Amino acid sequence: MTQSTRTVDLLTTAFDVRQRRKYELKDEAGNKVIDLFFRPLTRSDRISANAATNSGDALAISTRLLCQLAELENGSKAFALADAPKLQRELPEKVLNELELFLFGMENQPELAEAKND
């Protein structure tokens, strides 16, 4: 690091928040429904979702984040923010959990799967 490089610049250039990860959503029979794409979650995303829900409810906030960040392959938004209540009402909890765990980068943590099965 040179003296002219600020620490914040060093950190923010080391991580690409534009790089997206793909999640292939499948139905109960294992058939592909849709591919969703997610860029890394930032603290700013969390703050925005928290403020917009006017609630401390973690489930409401995580569904808001899902609607806010999920994209289609072409980069367009997969959901409108107004879709959150319908997703919460009409999708199985398991599906929302899987999507949100992927969004949070926690999809490959076996201890979470074990805890859900208890």
mmCIF file of C-alpha atoms in Angstrom:
data_model
loop_
_atom_site.group_PDB
_atom_site.id
_atom_site.type_symbol
_atom_site.label_atom_id
_atom_site.label_comp_id
_atom_site.label_asym_id
_atom_site.label_seq_id
_atom_site.Cartn_x
_atom_site.Cartn_y
_atom_site.Cartn_z
ATOM 1 C CA MET A 1 0.000 0.000 0.000
ATOM 2 C CA THR A 2 1.423 3.364 -0.964
ATOM 3 C CA GLN A 3 1.076 6.339 1.296
ATOM 4 C CA SER A 4 -1.356 7.926 -1.143
ATOM 5 C CA THR A 5 -3.667 4.877 -1.155
ATOM 6 C CA ARG A 6 -6.403 5.237 1.402
ATOM 7 C CA THR A 7 -7.402 2.124 3.322
ATOM 8 C CA VAL A 8 -11.020 2.481 2.262
ATOM 9 C CA ASP A 9 -9.952 2.526 -1.403
ATOM 10 C CA LEU A 10 -7.737 -0.504 -0.903
ATOM 11 C CA LEU A 11 -10.611 -2.445 0.653
ATOM 12 C CA THR A 12 -13.307 -1.410 -1.794
ATOM 13 C CA THR A 13 -11.181 -2.229 -4.841
ATOM 14 C CA ALA A 14 -10.280 -5.669 -3.433
ATOM 15 C CA PHE A 15 -13.907 -6.886 -3.560
ATOM 16 C CA ASP A 16 -16.105 -6.751 -6.659
ATOM 17 C CA VAL A 17 -19.688 -6.062 -5.573
ATOM 18 C CA ARG A 18 -20.862 -6.236 -9.181
ATOM 19 C CA GLN A 19 -19.984 -9.918 -9.611
ATOM 20 C CA ARG A 20 -23.144 -12.018 -9.499
ATOM 21 C CA ARG A 21 -23.766 -15.584 -8.345
ATOM 22 C CA LYS A 22 -26.400 -17.782 -9.969
ATOM 23 C CA TYR A 23 -29.045 -19.720 -8.048
ATOM 24 C CA GLU A 24 -31.006 -22.348 -9.964
ATOM 25 C CA LEU A 25 -34.434 -22.620 -8.361
ATOM 26 C CA LYS A 26 -36.043 -26.045 -8.764
ATOM 27 C CA ASP A 27 -39.524 -27.267 -7.963
ATOM 28 C CA GLU A 28 -40.243 -30.225 -5.650
ATOM 29 C CA ALA A 29 -39.756 -32.669 -8.560
ATOM 30 C CA GLY A 30 -36.293 -31.270 -9.263
ATOM 31 C CA ASN A 31 -37.289 -29.408 -12.425
ATOM 32 C CA LYS A 32 -35.664 -26.043 -13.036
ATOM 33 C CA VAL A 33 -38.101 -23.179 -12.492
ATOM 34 C CA ILE A 34 -35.802 -20.181 -13.009
ATOM 35 C CA ASP A 35 -32.245 -18.928 -12.607
ATOM 36 C CA LEU A 36 -31.871 -16.012 -10.221
ATOM 37 C CA PHE A 37 -28.724 -13.934 -9.885
ATOM 38 C CA PHE A 38 -27.406 -12.120 -6.828
ATOM 39 C CA ARG A 39 -24.605 -9.653 -6.316
ATOM 40 C CA PRO A 40 -22.914 -9.621 -2.909
ATOM 41 C CA LEU A 41 -25.013 -8.202 -0.108
ATOM 42 C CA THR A 42 -23.658 -4.926 1.277
ATOM 43 C CA ARG A 43 -24.270 -3.185 4.584
ATOM 44 C CA SER A 44 -26.005 -0.439 2.629
ATOM 45 C CA ASP A 45 -28.473 -3.019 1.260
ATOM 46 C CA ARG A 46 -29.268 -4.174 4.803
ATOM 47 C CA ILE A 47 -29.732 -0.632 6.100
ATOM 48 C CA SER A 48 -32.017 0.224 3.186
ATOM 49 C CA ALA A 49 -34.156 -2.900 3.661
ATOM 50 C CA ASN A 50 -34.356 -2.374 7.410
ATOM 51 C CA ALA A 51 -35.491 1.227 6.985
ATOM 52 C CA ALA A 52 -38.019 0.324 4.274
ATOM 53 C CA THR A 53 -39.733 -2.409 6.294
ATOM 54 C CA ASN A 54 -40.243 -0.159 9.332
ATOM 55 C CA SER A 55 -39.844 -3.333 11.352
ATOM 56 C CA GLY A 56 -37.207 -5.208 13.282
ATOM 57 C CA ASP A 57 -38.664 -8.473 11.977
ATOM 58 C CA ALA A 58 -35.764 -10.421 10.454
ATOM 59 C CA LEU A 59 -38.073 -12.393 8.151
ATOM 60 C CA ALA A 60 -39.648 -9.248 6.703
ATOM 61 C CA ILE A 61 -36.220 -7.702 6.199
ATOM 62 C CA SER A 62 -34.753 -10.788 4.516
ATOM 63 C CA THR A 63 -37.704 -11.075 2.108
ATOM 64 C CA ARG A 64 -37.335 -7.373 1.334
ATOM 65 C CA LEU A 65 -33.647 -7.973 0.576
ATOM 66 C CA LEU A 66 -34.589 -10.863 -1.700
ATOM 67 C CA CYS A 67 -36.942 -8.616 -3.675
ATOM 68 C CA GLN A 68 -34.401 -5.818 -3.702
ATOM 69 C CA LEU A 69 -31.432 -7.879 -4.931
ATOM 70 C CA ALA A 70 -32.670 -10.840 -7.005
ATOM 71 C CA GLU A 71 -32.059 -10.344 -10.707
ATOM 72 C CA LEU A 72 -32.787 -12.182 -13.921
ATOM 73 C CA GLU A 73 -29.967 -13.152 -16.251
ATOM 74 C CA ASN A 74 -30.331 -9.920 -18.247
ATOM 75 C CA GLY A 75 -29.809 -7.838 -15.086
ATOM 76 C CA SER A 76 -33.422 -6.748 -14.648
ATOM 77 C CA LYS A 77 -35.049 -7.096 -11.247
ATOM 78 C CA ALA A 78 -36.678 -10.476 -10.669
ATOM 79 C CA PHE A 79 -39.213 -9.073 -8.203
ATOM 80 C CA ALA A 80 -40.940 -5.810 -7.463
ATOM 81 C CA LEU A 81 -40.626 -4.671 -3.859
ATOM 82 C CA ALA A 82 -44.414 -5.064 -3.607
ATOM 83 C CA ASP A 83 -43.985 -8.819 -4.287
ATOM 84 C CA ALA A 84 -42.680 -9.485 -0.752
ATOM 85 C CA PRO A 85 -46.088 -10.145 0.881
ATOM 86 C CA LYS A 86 -47.117 -12.545 -1.905
ATOM 87 C CA LEU A 87 -43.813 -14.431 -1.648
ATOM 88 C CA GLN A 88 -44.283 -14.720 2.122
ATOM 89 C CA ARG A 89 -47.896 -15.864 1.755
ATOM 90 C CA GLU A 90 -47.727 -18.185 -1.239
ATOM 91 C CA LEU A 91 -44.289 -19.835 -1.246
ATOM 92 C CA PRO A 92 -43.310 -22.632 1.100
ATOM 93 C CA GLU A 93 -41.065 -21.401 3.911
ATOM 94 C CA LYS A 94 -38.391 -23.851 2.758
ATOM 95 C CA VAL A 95 -38.145 -22.149 -0.641
ATOM 96 C CA LEU A 96 -37.775 -18.670 0.847
ATOM 97 C CA ASN A 97 -35.202 -19.992 3.328
ATOM 98 C CA GLU A 98 -33.105 -21.536 0.557
ATOM 99 C CA LEU A 99 -33.212 -18.372 -1.548
ATOM 100 C CA GLU A 100 -32.380 -16.122 1.382
ATOM 101 C CA LEU A 101 -29.553 -18.363 2.623
ATOM 102 C CA PHE A 102 -28.060 -18.193 -0.866
ATOM 103 C CA LEU A 103 -28.504 -14.410 -0.887
ATOM 104 C CA PHE A 104 -26.649 -14.199 2.439
ATOM 105 C CA GLY A 105 -23.889 -16.520 1.163
ATOM 106 C CA MET A 106 -24.749 -19.183 3.735
ATOM 107 C CA GLU A 107 -25.953 -21.968 1.441
ATOM 108 C CA ASN A 108 -22.985 -24.298 2.040
ATOM 109 C CA GLN A 109 -23.016 -24.405 5.816
ATOM 110 C CA PRO A 110 -23.911 -27.923 6.999
ATOM 111 C CA GLU A 111 -24.494 -26.805 10.582
ATOM 112 C CA LEU A 112 -27.439 -24.703 9.360
ATOM 113 C CA ALA A 113 -28.984 -27.694 7.605
ATOM 114 C CA GLU A 114 -28.550 -29.783 10.748
ATOM 115 C CA ALA A 115 -30.184 -27.098 12.878
ATOM 116 C CA LYS A 116 -33.178 -26.928 10.512
ATOM 117 C CA ASN A 117 -33.629 -30.718 10.761
ATOM 118 C CA ASP A 118 -33.735 -30.728 14.568
#
